[in-house]
Backbone as a chain_set.jsonl record, in Angstrom:
{"seq": "MKLTPLADRVLLKPIDALETTKSGIIISTATKEKSAYSEVVAVGPGGIVDGNEVTMTVKVGQKVVVAKYSGTDVQIDDQDYTLVRQSDILAIVED", "coords": {"N": [[90.046, 77.673, 96.164], [88.064, 80.53, 96.809], [87.8, 83.998, 96.272], [86.084, 86.782, 97.313], [85.558, 90.077, 96.581], [85.052, 92.92, 98.755], [82.912, 95.784, 99.325], [84.059, 98.515, 97.467], [85.992, 97.121, 96.088], [88.058, 95.402, 93.649], [88.958, 92.423, 92.068], [91.785, 91.528, 90.297], [93.408, 89.946, 87.535], [96.608, 89.802, 86.419], [97.649, 90.545, 83.062], [99.846, 88.96, 81.015], [101.418, 90.357, 78.642], [103.052, 90.013, 75.492], [106.068, 91.394, 74.326], [107.754, 92.6, 71.511], [111.031, 93.1, 70.416], [112.928, 95.387, 68.276], [114.618, 93.766, 66.829], [113.242, 91.419, 66.714], [113.099, 89.772, 68.919], [111.227, 88.201, 71.405], [109.877, 89.402, 74.373], [108.65, 88.59, 77.47], [106.286, 90.165, 79.646], [106.365, 89.181, 82.127], [108.932, 88.963, 82.997], [109.631, 91.513, 83.338], [108.662, 94.658, 84.835], [105.738, 94.917, 86.994], [102.717, 94.306, 85.333], [100.647, 96.738, 83.754], [98.272, 96.192, 82.651], [95.29, 94.381, 83.199], [92.892, 91.749, 83.843], [89.535, 91.806, 84.842], [88.399, 89.854, 87.441], [86.689, 89.488, 89.609], [84.142, 91.464, 91.199], [83.35, 93.768, 93.732], [80.356, 94.658, 95.683], [79.957, 97.413, 95.812], [78.388, 100.317, 97.183], [78.145, 102.214, 100.248], [81.033, 103.953, 100.78], [83.463, 105.346, 102.709], [81.618, 107.338, 103.4], [80.506, 108.068, 100.99], [78.423, 107.286, 98.169], [79.118, 104.518, 96.178], [79.066, 103.329, 92.958], [79.536, 100.456, 91.149], [81.349, 100.297, 88.197], [82.912, 98.723, 86.604], [83.116, 95.473, 85.059], [83.104, 91.892, 85.335], [85.473, 90.207, 83.368], [86.229, 92.331, 81.782], [88.998, 94.171, 80.395], [91.475, 96.109, 81.913], [93.355, 99.118, 82.753], [95.645, 99.707, 85.282], [96.732, 101.7, 88.051], [100.213, 101.965, 88.632], [101.537, 101.243, 91.163], [99.478, 100.332, 92.779], [97.077, 98.65, 94.926], [96.837, 95.327, 96.444], [98.838, 92.541, 96.344], [97.953, 89.182, 95.9], [98.02, 85.599, 96.234], [96.402, 82.882, 94.89], [95.767, 79.541, 94.759], [98.217, 79.061, 93.324], [98.137, 81.123, 91.448], [98.655, 84.481, 90.558], [97.144, 87.463, 91.752], [95.701, 90.773, 91.955], [94.319, 92.927, 94.307], [92.343, 95.681, 94.185], [91.064, 99.041, 94.736], [88.184, 100.339, 93.093], [88.657, 102.941, 92.259], [91.36, 102.965, 91.718], [91.606, 101.986, 89.222], [92.446, 103.012, 86.071], [91.567, 103.061, 83.396], [89.327, 101.474, 81.061], [89.953, 98.933, 78.789], [89.152, 98.881, 75.465], [88.396, 96.676, 72.827]], "CA": [[89.7, 78.748, 97.056], [87.371, 81.623, 96.135], [87.971, 85.292, 96.926], [85.016, 87.699, 96.944], [85.886, 91.431, 97.03], [84.054, 93.651, 99.521], [82.72, 97.211, 99.056], [84.438, 98.985, 96.129], [87.21, 96.422, 95.683], [88.008, 94.639, 92.407], [90.02, 91.427, 91.964], [92.344, 91.567, 88.953], [94.412, 88.966, 87.134], [97.514, 90.474, 85.477], [97.765, 90.006, 81.713], [101.232, 88.937, 80.579], [101.508, 90.651, 77.214], [104.373, 89.794, 74.905], [106.613, 92.558, 73.649], [108.77, 92.209, 70.542], [112.038, 94.123, 70.17], [113.128, 95.689, 66.858], [115.309, 92.644, 66.189], [112.35, 90.27, 66.659], [113.148, 88.972, 70.151], [109.995, 88.345, 72.181], [110.125, 89.544, 75.808], [107.419, 88.496, 78.257], [106.236, 91.161, 80.711], [106.572, 88.482, 83.396], [110.309, 89.187, 83.403], [109.79, 92.943, 83.541], [107.89, 95.177, 85.954], [104.341, 94.533, 87.108], [101.923, 94.723, 84.178], [99.604, 97.724, 84.006], [97.043, 95.636, 82.092], [94.743, 93.274, 83.976], [91.532, 91.33, 83.549], [88.683, 91.816, 86.028], [87.986, 88.498, 87.792], [85.549, 89.598, 90.525], [83.825, 92.85, 91.538], [82.58, 93.929, 94.966], [79.006, 95.181, 95.475], [79.864, 98.873, 95.898], [77.682, 100.746, 98.389], [78.672, 103.404, 100.916], [82.458, 103.845, 101.095], [83.944, 106.623, 103.244], [80.512, 108.284, 103.414], [80.042, 108.353, 99.629], [77.828, 106.17, 97.434], [79.977, 104.04, 95.091], [78.434, 102.418, 92.017], [80.581, 99.735, 90.431], [81.214, 100.471, 86.754], [83.652, 97.67, 85.898], [82.433, 94.177, 85.048], [83.95, 90.713, 85.184], [85.866, 89.929, 81.998], [86.794, 93.508, 81.127], [90.432, 94.411, 80.541], [91.638, 97.447, 82.465], [94.681, 99.64, 83.056], [95.661, 99.987, 86.709], [97.853, 102.497, 88.541], [101.388, 101.096, 88.734], [101.853, 100.72, 92.497], [98.245, 100.232, 93.561], [96.524, 97.348, 95.269], [97.486, 94.323, 97.271], [99.065, 91.304, 95.595], [97.579, 87.945, 96.588], [98.202, 84.394, 95.427], [95.369, 81.889, 95.161], [95.979, 78.336, 93.959], [99.393, 79.288, 92.469], [97.861, 82.177, 90.465], [98.812, 85.815, 91.135], [96.056, 88.408, 91.571], [95.846, 92.039, 92.655], [93.061, 93.43, 94.831], [92.423, 97.146, 94.146], [89.822, 99.805, 94.793], [87.759, 100.72, 91.753], [89.26, 104.241, 91.922], [92.736, 102.731, 91.252], [91.535, 101.596, 87.807], [92.578, 104.24, 85.299], [90.841, 103.0, 82.135], [88.854, 100.19, 80.553], [90.528, 98.709, 77.458], [88.169, 98.454, 74.475], [89.007, 96.01, 71.669]], "C": [[89.044, 79.858, 96.237], [87.541, 82.887, 96.956], [86.886, 86.227, 96.413], [85.354, 89.087, 97.47], [84.727, 92.072, 97.786], [84.025, 95.109, 99.085], [83.121, 97.565, 97.628], [85.714, 98.327, 95.627], [86.975, 95.591, 94.422], [89.193, 93.685, 92.397], [90.474, 91.346, 90.516], [93.373, 90.472, 88.753], [95.32, 89.662, 86.115], [97.568, 89.759, 84.134], [99.228, 90.095, 81.311], [101.277, 89.112, 79.074], [102.929, 90.388, 76.738], [104.799, 91.051, 74.161], [107.725, 92.087, 72.729], [109.738, 93.371, 70.323], [112.171, 94.352, 68.67], [113.792, 94.535, 66.12], [114.471, 91.363, 66.18], [112.372, 89.373, 67.883], [111.89, 89.258, 70.964], [110.358, 88.356, 73.664], [108.784, 89.486, 76.515], [107.455, 89.563, 79.339], [106.42, 90.497, 82.075], [107.992, 88.697, 83.899], [110.58, 90.661, 83.668], [108.995, 93.372, 84.766], [106.457, 94.661, 85.922], [103.541, 95.113, 85.94], [100.86, 95.728, 84.582], [98.256, 97.211, 83.515], [96.596, 94.428, 82.901], [93.34, 92.947, 83.485], [90.748, 91.28, 84.848], [88.148, 90.405, 86.252], [86.753, 88.513, 88.692], [85.386, 91.062, 90.923], [82.999, 92.868, 92.813], [81.232, 94.582, 94.675], [78.899, 96.702, 95.436], [79.193, 99.251, 97.195], [78.297, 102.012, 98.956], [80.122, 103.141, 101.321], [82.944, 105.227, 101.503], [82.874, 107.708, 103.172], [79.964, 108.654, 102.046], [79.473, 107.103, 98.988], [78.737, 105.795, 96.271], [79.195, 103.038, 94.259], [79.543, 101.759, 91.212], [80.331, 99.836, 88.927], [81.989, 99.428, 85.959], [82.909, 96.35, 86.042], [83.45, 93.058, 84.86], [84.219, 90.473, 83.697], [86.458, 91.12, 81.263], [88.303, 93.564, 81.355], [90.608, 95.868, 80.937], [93.112, 97.818, 82.607], [94.634, 100.105, 84.5], [96.871, 100.845, 87.049], [99.0, 101.564, 88.936], [101.609, 100.47, 90.115], [100.615, 100.563, 93.379], [97.906, 98.794, 93.921], [97.385, 96.479, 96.156], [97.611, 93.047, 96.459], [98.712, 90.111, 96.466], [97.814, 86.771, 95.645], [97.177, 83.36, 95.872], [95.593, 80.727, 94.207], [97.069, 78.535, 92.907], [99.155, 80.29, 91.348], [97.968, 83.525, 91.174], [97.628, 86.7, 90.774], [96.418, 89.703, 92.284], [94.463, 92.505, 93.059], [93.186, 94.946, 94.936], [91.062, 97.756, 94.413], [89.459, 100.187, 93.369], [88.412, 102.033, 91.324], [90.711, 104.114, 91.467], [92.767, 102.292, 89.784], [91.481, 102.871, 86.979], [91.746, 104.237, 84.022], [90.374, 101.58, 81.859], [89.36, 100.064, 79.12], [89.42, 98.164, 76.546], [88.884, 97.807, 73.312], [88.537, 96.616, 70.377]], "O": [[89.432, 80.096, 95.093], [87.439, 82.861, 98.182], [86.778, 86.444, 95.206], [85.434, 89.274, 98.684], [83.562, 91.801, 97.495], [85.004, 95.614, 98.537], [82.592, 96.99, 96.677], [86.44, 98.915, 94.826], [85.862, 95.137, 94.156], [90.318, 94.094, 92.688], [89.666, 91.124, 89.614], [94.112, 90.114, 89.67], [94.848, 90.07, 85.054], [97.537, 88.53, 84.07], [99.793, 91.188, 81.269], [101.187, 88.142, 78.321], [103.887, 90.526, 77.499], [104.006, 91.685, 73.465], [108.551, 91.263, 73.123], [109.311, 94.498, 70.075], [111.599, 93.607, 67.875], [113.56, 94.342, 64.927], [114.932, 90.33, 65.695], [111.732, 88.321, 67.89], [111.532, 90.415, 71.184], [111.044, 87.461, 74.157], [107.877, 90.254, 76.193], [108.516, 89.847, 79.896], [106.612, 91.189, 83.075], [108.236, 88.622, 85.104], [111.647, 91.015, 84.171], [108.69, 92.553, 85.634], [106.023, 94.047, 84.947], [103.687, 96.289, 85.608], [100.238, 95.588, 85.636], [97.212, 97.728, 83.912], [97.4, 93.564, 83.249], [92.691, 93.747, 82.811], [91.243, 90.766, 85.851], [87.521, 89.825, 85.366], [85.875, 87.661, 88.562], [86.361, 91.811, 90.979], [82.061, 92.085, 92.965], [80.985, 95.013, 93.549], [77.852, 97.232, 95.062], [79.395, 98.587, 98.212], [78.902, 102.794, 98.223], [80.407, 102.231, 102.1], [82.846, 106.175, 100.725], [83.186, 108.87, 102.911], [79.048, 109.471, 101.95], [79.961, 105.997, 99.219], [79.092, 106.653, 95.462], [78.719, 102.026, 94.773], [80.398, 102.447, 90.654], [79.248, 99.508, 88.443], [81.75, 99.263, 84.763], [82.176, 96.13, 87.006], [84.523, 93.265, 84.293], [83.305, 90.529, 82.874], [87.116, 90.951, 80.236], [88.816, 93.076, 82.361], [89.971, 96.756, 80.369], [93.993, 96.959, 82.584], [93.709, 100.809, 84.905], [97.916, 100.731, 86.41], [98.772, 100.498, 89.509], [101.847, 99.265, 90.206], [100.711, 100.656, 94.603], [98.39, 97.849, 93.298], [98.491, 96.842, 96.555], [96.62, 92.528, 95.946], [99.118, 90.034, 97.625], [97.808, 86.925, 94.424], [97.087, 83.007, 97.048], [95.608, 80.908, 92.99], [96.87, 78.215, 91.736], [99.912, 80.302, 90.377], [97.432, 83.694, 92.269], [97.162, 86.692, 89.635], [97.326, 89.733, 93.114], [93.535, 92.484, 92.251], [94.027, 95.451, 95.68], [90.036, 97.082, 94.329], [90.343, 100.343, 92.525], [88.692, 102.218, 90.139], [91.251, 105.055, 90.886], [93.835, 102.234, 89.176], [90.592, 103.704, 87.154], [91.265, 105.288, 83.599], [90.948, 100.612, 82.357], [89.209, 100.992, 78.326], [88.83, 97.121, 76.825], [89.892, 98.337, 72.845], [88.951, 96.178, 69.303]]}, "num_chains": 1, "name": "protein.A"}
């Protein structure tokens, strides 16, 4: 199945980062709260949204930080995704 975002929406795939405790135990973020880090999977075309022109600045493949309780969670082919507005993206992660 393919999901194509409309208007200023962005489809994100959560990144499960590993966290290591001081004693060396590795904890996956999958067991903790929803990850703030995600990878952009698909981007809508932008256009006029609520009477304002929206230009999409994020691109497929970028890693981003998203507001904690934003978006709509969807599951496609047993993979979890989040659909958010571009304005819910707080930052682009640069390597």
